[in-house]
Amino acid sequence: MNPKASARAAAIAGHLSMRNASSEVKDTSILGLGNPMASMAVERSKASFPIRELTYFLDGGKEMTAVKERIMTELERDPVFQNVDFYDLTKEQLRERTMSKIARLIHYITSEREEISHLRLSLVGLIDMSLLTRTGVHYALFFGSLRGSASPKQFSYWISQGAAEMKGMVGCFCMTELGHGSNVAGLETTATFDERTDEFIIHTPHTAATKWWIGGAAHTATHTVCFARLIVKGKDYGVKSFVVPLRDPKTYDLKPGVSIGDIGKKMGRDGIDNGWVQFSYVRIPRQFMLMKHSKVDRHGNVTQPPLEQLAYGALVVGRVSMVADSAQMSKRFVTIALRYAAVRRQFTSKKGEVETKILDYALHQRRLLPLLAQTFAMQFSSDEMSAMHRALTRKIDSTDPGDRTAMAIVIEELKEVFTTSAGLKAFTTWACAQTIDQTRQACGGHGYSAYSGFGQAYNDWVVQCTWEGDNNILALSAGRGLVQRYLEVQRGTKAPPQTEYLNNLARLKSAQAGSRQIDSVAVLSEAWEAVAAAVVSKAGESFIALRKKGLTADEAFEETSQQRFLAARIHTQCFLVLKFFDRISSSGPQIQPVLTDLSYLYAIWSIENDAGLFLQAEFFTSKQIDEIRELCNLYCRKVREQAVPITDAFNLSDFFINSAIGRYDGNVYENYFTQVKRQNPSKPQAPYFENVIKPFVHRAAEVEVDGEELDEDEP
Amino acid sequence: MNPKASARAAAIAGHLSMRNASSEVKDTSILGLGNPMASMAVERSKASFPIRELTYFLDGGKEMTAVKERIMTELERDPVFQNVDFYDLTKEQLRERTMSKIARLIHYITSEREEISHLRLSLVGLIDMSLLTRTGVHYALFFGSLRGSASPKQFSYWISQGAAEMKGMVGCFCMTELGHGSNVAGLETTATFDERTDEFIIHTPHTAATKWWIGGAAHTATHTVCFARLIVKGKDYGVKSFVVPLRDPKTYDLKPGVSIGDIGKKMGRDGIDNGWVQFSYVRIPRQFMLMKHSKVDRHGNVTQPPLEQLAYGALVVGRVSMVADSAQMSKRFVTIALRYAAVRRQFTSKKGEVETKILDYALHQRRLLPLLAQTFAMQFSSDEMSAMHRALTRKIDSTDPGDRTAMAIVIEELKEVFTTSAGLKAFTTWACAQTIDQTRQACGGHGYSAYSGFGQAYNDWVVQCTWEGDNNILALSAGRGLVQRYLEVQRGTKAPPQTEYLNNLARLKSAQAGSRQIDSVAVLSEAWEAVAAAVVSKAGESFIALRKKGLTADEAFEETSQQRFLAARIHTQCFLVLKFFDRISSSGPQIQPVLTDLSYLYAIWSIENDAGLFLQAEFFTSKQIDEIRELCNLYCRKVREQAVPITDAFNLSDFFINSAIGRYDGNVYENYFTQVKRQNPSKPQAPYFENVIKPFVHRAAEVEVDGEELDEDEP
């Protein structure tokens, strides 16, 4: 026995004391991290309000909560929807899985009321954004186009073909082209009327006119609604929509003249089989043109509708639901980060003591709690937006298109909904992207693990900022609406409620906080209205000045684009603040205090972010801006106390949260370790050990060629 | 022949005229998008400066450009580094590919000068961030620790074992634990000295002390440098480092007591085999403790170094290179987005005309050109930071540790480098993340395609914001340094050059732009110095006030954390602006104008972003802030003219850009379509057609159970 081995043997005898020494160390160190589950329990015990009340308030009543919970249970228990391995799926697996889920969802979609289906789909969107979109491609885009643009007879025909049930046919939506996205009017695919055969010839004239990003096209769609330029007798009537069969629904063989390929890997949403589509002189019956609005008869006579704007009303639906999704998704991620912050401890001022919860650090509160408050603001504005949209839809349906006066009012309201939804869609989808990113960073290194849920969600989410109206383009369009509204007000027309502040320009111009208490609904509302009024006025006045200089309206709009963008941003911010305050007034007394704190935090934090504008508008003094920074800290501390109970009120189960570090019980280290081990079972060696690692690590010394040996002998 | 068929036959006869009609449409529509390659050529023809001169200036001279180009050629031609399929690789494929590349790189790393290797690795980082990290795990972390913390004899020993060449051994770095990241001093793994056997016992006391995120651990490492609490005779001496063998280098079997698992999927950098490691009473010879600084002798006597700060000097290296990476990576993405913006056209004011380049829209210029200017700012600050760091390293190496006065000066400089590098690392890695995100959005929908390069890069990049010092923690630490510097200045000590503005507090407090021209180095520099002075003073004064109230220093720092954060942000911003101006003075006359425009744009844009602070400091009036917004538009228009030539000066070939929409030739639609087709060859049906799609689409009508049929006959 060598000396070391014998010493070791002796050490075995002393093993018990060794273990004791080690477990002593263990106890001291465990103390540092505290007990995460106990830490979480402490947070819950602080609740100053009935959590269930807040849930009902957010859901829109006890009954709605019950419906939501039923749907959540159905999804959670369904084996097809199990998502424990979600973050490890490849693109191919995601696509197959998504389709299996659609096949499962169809039972509910075809058998329940539309509002319930919407609720179900919005919950589905929380756990799988690709699934929501891929279902939406058929129902919202394809079927929605039929409903909005087909004549009644055409609509019945497509229903009879299975369009309502995805039976015998699956639809997609060929709008975007490689070369044209935002500029829909510039699309280049052609639909040329051939009077001899009573057909349209659908054709892709060149590569950049290839239909692109078409969800469902690569694998699943049998039919599409295709946007193409209507050409009759050599005349271009602009872009209309046509149903084009793509594949034989039995064999899935491509129809003659149709070329389809896979768009391949994307930043996210890999569960959607986006494809590209080219048409080479594809013939469809004339009757496949959707003719609710524009019509072409047997002899090539074209009739165009007087109010084509109504055809675009359908675009608003997508925006409205993206605002709702922004609130919904934010709930999920602020919940994860706040739960983690409530149990994660790091650093202590006194050695040997339990370390401090990261939620107790002032900066950490600053990073997360305004995002929590923003989540409420987004939900309440979304509720308001949905109500506006429902009211408008009812009005459109009940107004006689022949009644010009009534229709003018409807069109005016449609414009307002367009502007408001454009701004809200842009700034809430951005806010949600920022929320996912910031909450991830607030979870430090562990936020980077796929199993915490942030990475996948961020990648899946951010397409919301560029699709269905790129956010910048939408913001500019909202800004254009605001400038136009300003001009109308200057001409004496009263502004509608959404821009009420434009009716009070004179008062707001000289408004100041003065000696009033800043954290009050009166001052905070007026502050936002004053700044919105100032920014919109400035854009409007610049526009007027440029027009006077001789610029065309288009030129003047372009020249003021930065100001329009700012106007849209501040207007939307103002809308979010005001709707938050409005909504609180209808809350019960038990939850009103916590909602009030959240609303003040939101309004104050937003002022701080745009301090320059409030100083320029002279609503606050420089000293008051300092005070606002302090108030922001103060309301962070207040909200911090209720942070976990508030997120509990969002009522999202672990299945919907789907994060190893954001589970309800707070047992973060064990949950996370378990998840990592389950998804990555130990293997003795890497799959490429024999091929790559071994030859590399065991490589022999490189033979150094000694050039001198090869030298010719010199004399 | 049915009537339709005969009409079709007739149509064939008229096919030629049909084609003509169609190609007429084609020509009109193609006109809309213009010719992308010609559009790009027009941009290049506008160059107002010699592009090559700017390249030399950025690279640090003609010779450096030559070296870079040699390395780029070597990488680009090497089949192991081909990256056309990079965006389609799975986690498993990425890991294998990364290891193959390391096996290839080793030839260069072991045979060329260290500076050349650094340059090579920084270029490698542009095309594959995982590869850079995985190489860095061995060289910067494992080998770097040996170099920095091993005694000379120990260092020689590990060299003899193959540490310098990754031959027979591959190292990793066990610092972070599941429960402790930022708080390194709180790590819980123990290294208990067993005097009887002259060994340390390395042990993981509980789950949260599991080593976590350990790059290289899952598949490749044979050894690790492990951070553990040194326990001798029951006393805890804090965290020290130890070499621990993990696997048998021949068989890769795990050593007894070592458990290793795979961390699995991450948001990005899947080419790195991160693992978790648990030690169960693992014994290592006493001599495996790295004893350059702290020592334990045969009898358990512990000696600790007088200046342990120096041991942490190594942490600065990572920060310095992340600042450089931020500039480097930004170059890649502003190039992509600006090239795309120079050829992408959308919307036209006059029907039938070529549409407008998106780069010609004012808002698009606003979105991209400040990011281009920021890229230069980051590079110049990075160059300055690297120079500071090199000078410090030389000084540390040449100073006699016994010379207390000389050492005090070195420690003082080290502190300054710590503060500056902390702020720069935090704010440049954030700025780069924002650049990748904003440039992606500026490419609209196509930015979301994996083949445009943004998604992968964003996911790979953002870990820079939370690792090696979480950005928020680093910013707070930089803020703490600034407050301390402020206190010293109050006590009469002169501030070093990095915080020169603290020596001019009185003057800066009353400084104003006044009637001077805003777009001048004098005014813009003074503006930033005045605001930095104001913000740092405010944080310092708050700290002093809190201390007077009786708070401990720790409490007062915590209480001012928001102000410290702001101080660090503004100080860093000021540094970036001043170093930009400094550097221009050394540029040649031909490139000075374009650099000057970029520097003004950067300084002005940053002022606009923090307008509130400039108003509060009363450096600018409200009217001047409006003027600044106009100046920002103006400099965007100026820089726009040179945008493509400027990005050409970054001198990154298509191989390094690796983006289907950002290639040099501007032939965006064809390049992109080709890439999508090559990576996604057409298949007749989806892989899950038979299993999922077919049964779903062809499902029979659900048999509706008519409950009434089952009713018992009623009487």
Coordinates of N, CA, C and O in Angstrom, one line a residue, chain B residues 325-375:
Chain B
D325 N -16.3 43.4 -29.8 CA -17.2 42.6 -30.5 C -18.5 43.4 -30.8 O -19.1 43.1 -31.9
S326 N -18.9 44.2 -29.9 CA -20.1 45.0 -30.2 C -20.0 45.9 -31.4 O -20.9 46.0 -32.2
A327 N -18.8 46.5 -31.6 CA -18.6 47.3 -32.8 C -18.5 46.4 -34.0 O -19.2 46.7 -35.0
Q328 N -17.8 45.3 -33.9 CA -17.7 44.4 -35.0 C -19.0 43.9 -35.5 O -19.3 43.9 -36.7
M329 N -19.8 43.4 -34.6 CA -21.1 42.8 -34.9 C -22.1 43.9 -35.5 O -22.8 43.6 -36.4
S330 N -22.0 45.1 -34.9 CA -22.8 46.2 -35.5 C -22.5 46.5 -36.9 O -23.4 46.7 -37.7
K331 N -21.2 46.4 -37.2 CA -20.8 46.6 -38.6 C -21.5 45.7 -39.6 O -22.0 46.1 -40.6
R332 N -21.6 44.4 -39.2 CA -22.2 43.4 -40.0 C -23.7 43.8 -40.3 O -24.2 43.7 -41.4
F333 N -24.4 44.1 -39.2 CA -25.9 44.3 -39.4 C -26.3 45.6 -39.9 O -27.3 45.7 -40.7
V334 N -25.5 46.7 -39.7 CA -25.9 47.9 -40.4 C -25.6 47.8 -41.9 O -26.3 48.4 -42.7
T335 N -24.6 47.0 -42.2 CA -24.3 46.8 -43.6 C -25.4 46.1 -44.3 O -25.9 46.5 -45.4
I336 N -25.9 45.1 -43.7 CA -27.1 44.3 -44.3 C -28.3 45.3 -44.5 O -28.8 45.4 -45.6
A337 N -28.6 46.0 -43.4 CA -29.9 46.8 -43.5 C -29.7 47.9 -44.5 O -30.7 48.3 -45.1
L338 N -28.5 48.5 -44.5 CA -28.3 49.7 -45.4 C -28.3 49.2 -46.9 O -28.8 49.9 -47.8
R339 N -27.6 48.1 -47.1 CA -27.6 47.6 -48.5 C -29.1 47.2 -48.9 O -29.5 47.6 -50.0
Y340 N -29.8 46.6 -48.0 CA -31.2 46.3 -48.4 C -32.0 47.6 -48.6 O -32.7 47.7 -49.6
A341 N -31.8 48.5 -47.8 CA -32.6 49.8 -47.9 C -32.2 50.5 -49.2 O -33.0 51.3 -49.7
A342 N -31.0 50.3 -49.7 CA -30.5 51.0 -50.9 C -31.1 50.4 -52.2 O -31.1 51.0 -53.2
V343 N -31.7 49.1 -52.1 CA -32.2 48.5 -53.3 C -33.7 48.2 -53.2 O -34.4 48.1 -54.1
R344 N -34.2 48.1 -51.9 CA -35.6 47.8 -51.7 C -36.4 49.1 -52.0 O -36.1 50.2 -51.5
R345 N -37.4 48.9 -52.8 CA -38.3 50.1 -53.1 C -39.7 49.8 -52.7 O -40.1 48.6 -52.8
Q346 N -40.4 50.8 -52.3 CA -41.8 50.5 -51.9 C -42.5 51.9 -51.9 O -42.0 52.9 -51.4
F347 N -43.6 51.9 -52.5 CA -44.5 53.0 -52.7 C -43.9 54.0 -53.7 O -42.7 54.2 -53.8
T348 N -44.8 54.6 -54.4 CA -44.4 55.7 -55.2 C -45.5 56.8 -55.2 O -46.7 56.4 -55.0
S349 N -45.2 58.0 -55.4 CA -46.2 59.0 -55.4 C -46.9 59.1 -56.7 O -48.1 59.4 -56.8
K350 N -46.2 58.7 -57.8 CA -46.8 58.8 -59.1 C -46.9 57.4 -59.7 O -46.0 56.7 -59.8
K351 N -48.1 57.1 -60.1 CA -48.4 55.8 -60.6 C -47.6 55.5 -61.8 O -47.4 56.3 -62.7
G352 N -47.0 54.2 -61.9 CA -46.3 53.8 -63.1 C -44.8 54.2 -63.0 O -44.0 53.8 -63.8
E353 N -44.4 55.0 -62.0 CA -43.0 55.3 -61.8 C -42.3 54.3 -60.9 O -42.9 53.5 -60.2
V354 N -41.0 54.3 -61.0 CA -40.2 53.5 -60.2 C -40.5 53.9 -58.7 O -40.6 55.1 -58.4
E355 N -40.7 52.9 -57.8 CA -41.0 53.2 -56.5 C -39.7 53.8 -55.8 O -38.6 53.8 -56.3
T356 N -40.0 54.3 -54.6 CA -38.9 55.0 -53.8 C -38.1 54.0 -53.0 O -38.6 53.1 -52.4
K357 N -36.7 54.2 -53.1 CA -35.8 53.4 -52.2 C -36.2 53.7 -50.8 O -36.4 54.8 -50.4
I358 N -36.3 52.6 -50.0 CA -36.7 52.9 -48.6 C -35.7 53.7 -47.8 O -36.0 54.4 -46.9
L359 N -34.5 53.7 -48.3 CA -33.4 54.5 -47.7 C -33.7 56.0 -47.9 O -33.1 56.9 -47.2
D360 N -34.6 56.3 -48.9 CA -34.9 57.7 -49.1 C -36.0 58.3 -48.3 O -36.3 59.5 -48.3
Y361 N -36.6 57.4 -47.5 CA -37.6 57.9 -46.6 C -37.0 58.4 -45.3 O -36.1 57.8 -44.7
A362 N -37.5 59.6 -44.9 CA -36.9 60.3 -43.7 C -36.9 59.4 -42.5 O -35.9 59.3 -41.7
L363 N -38.0 58.7 -42.2 CA -38.0 57.8 -41.0 C -37.0 56.7 -41.1 O -36.4 56.3 -40.1
H364 N -36.9 56.1 -42.3 CA -36.0 55.0 -42.4 C -34.5 55.5 -42.2 O -33.7 54.7 -41.6
Q365 N -34.2 56.6 -42.6 CA -32.9 57.2 -42.4 C -32.7 57.4 -40.9 O -31.6 57.0 -40.3
R366 N -33.7 57.8 -40.2 CA -33.7 58.0 -38.7 C -33.5 56.7 -38.0 O -32.9 56.6 -36.9
R367 N -34.0 55.6 -38.6 CA -33.9 54.3 -37.9 C -32.5 53.7 -38.1 O -32.1 53.0 -37.2
L368 N -31.9 54.0 -39.2 CA -30.6 53.2 -39.5 C -29.4 54.1 -39.3 O -28.4 53.6 -38.9
L369 N -29.4 55.3 -39.7 CA -28.2 56.1 -39.8 C -27.5 56.4 -38.5 O -26.3 56.3 -38.3
P370 N -28.4 56.7 -37.4 CA -27.7 56.9 -36.1 C -27.1 55.6 -35.7 O -26.0 55.6 -35.0
L371 N -27.6 54.4 -36.1 CA -27.0 53.2 -35.7 C -25.6 53.0 -36.4 O -24.7 52.4 -35.8
L372 N -25.6 53.5 -37.6 CA -24.3 53.4 -38.3 C -23.3 54.3 -37.6 O -22.1 53.9 -37.4
A373 N -23.7 55.5 -37.2 CA -22.8 56.4 -36.5 C -22.4 55.8 -35.2 O -21.2 55.9 -34.8
Q374 N -23.3 55.2 -34.5 CA -23.0 54.6 -33.2 C -21.9 53.5 -33.4 O -21.1 53.2 -32.5
T375 N -22.0 52.8 -34.5 CA -21.0 51.7 -34.8 C -19.6 52.3 -34.7 O -18.7 51.7 -34.1

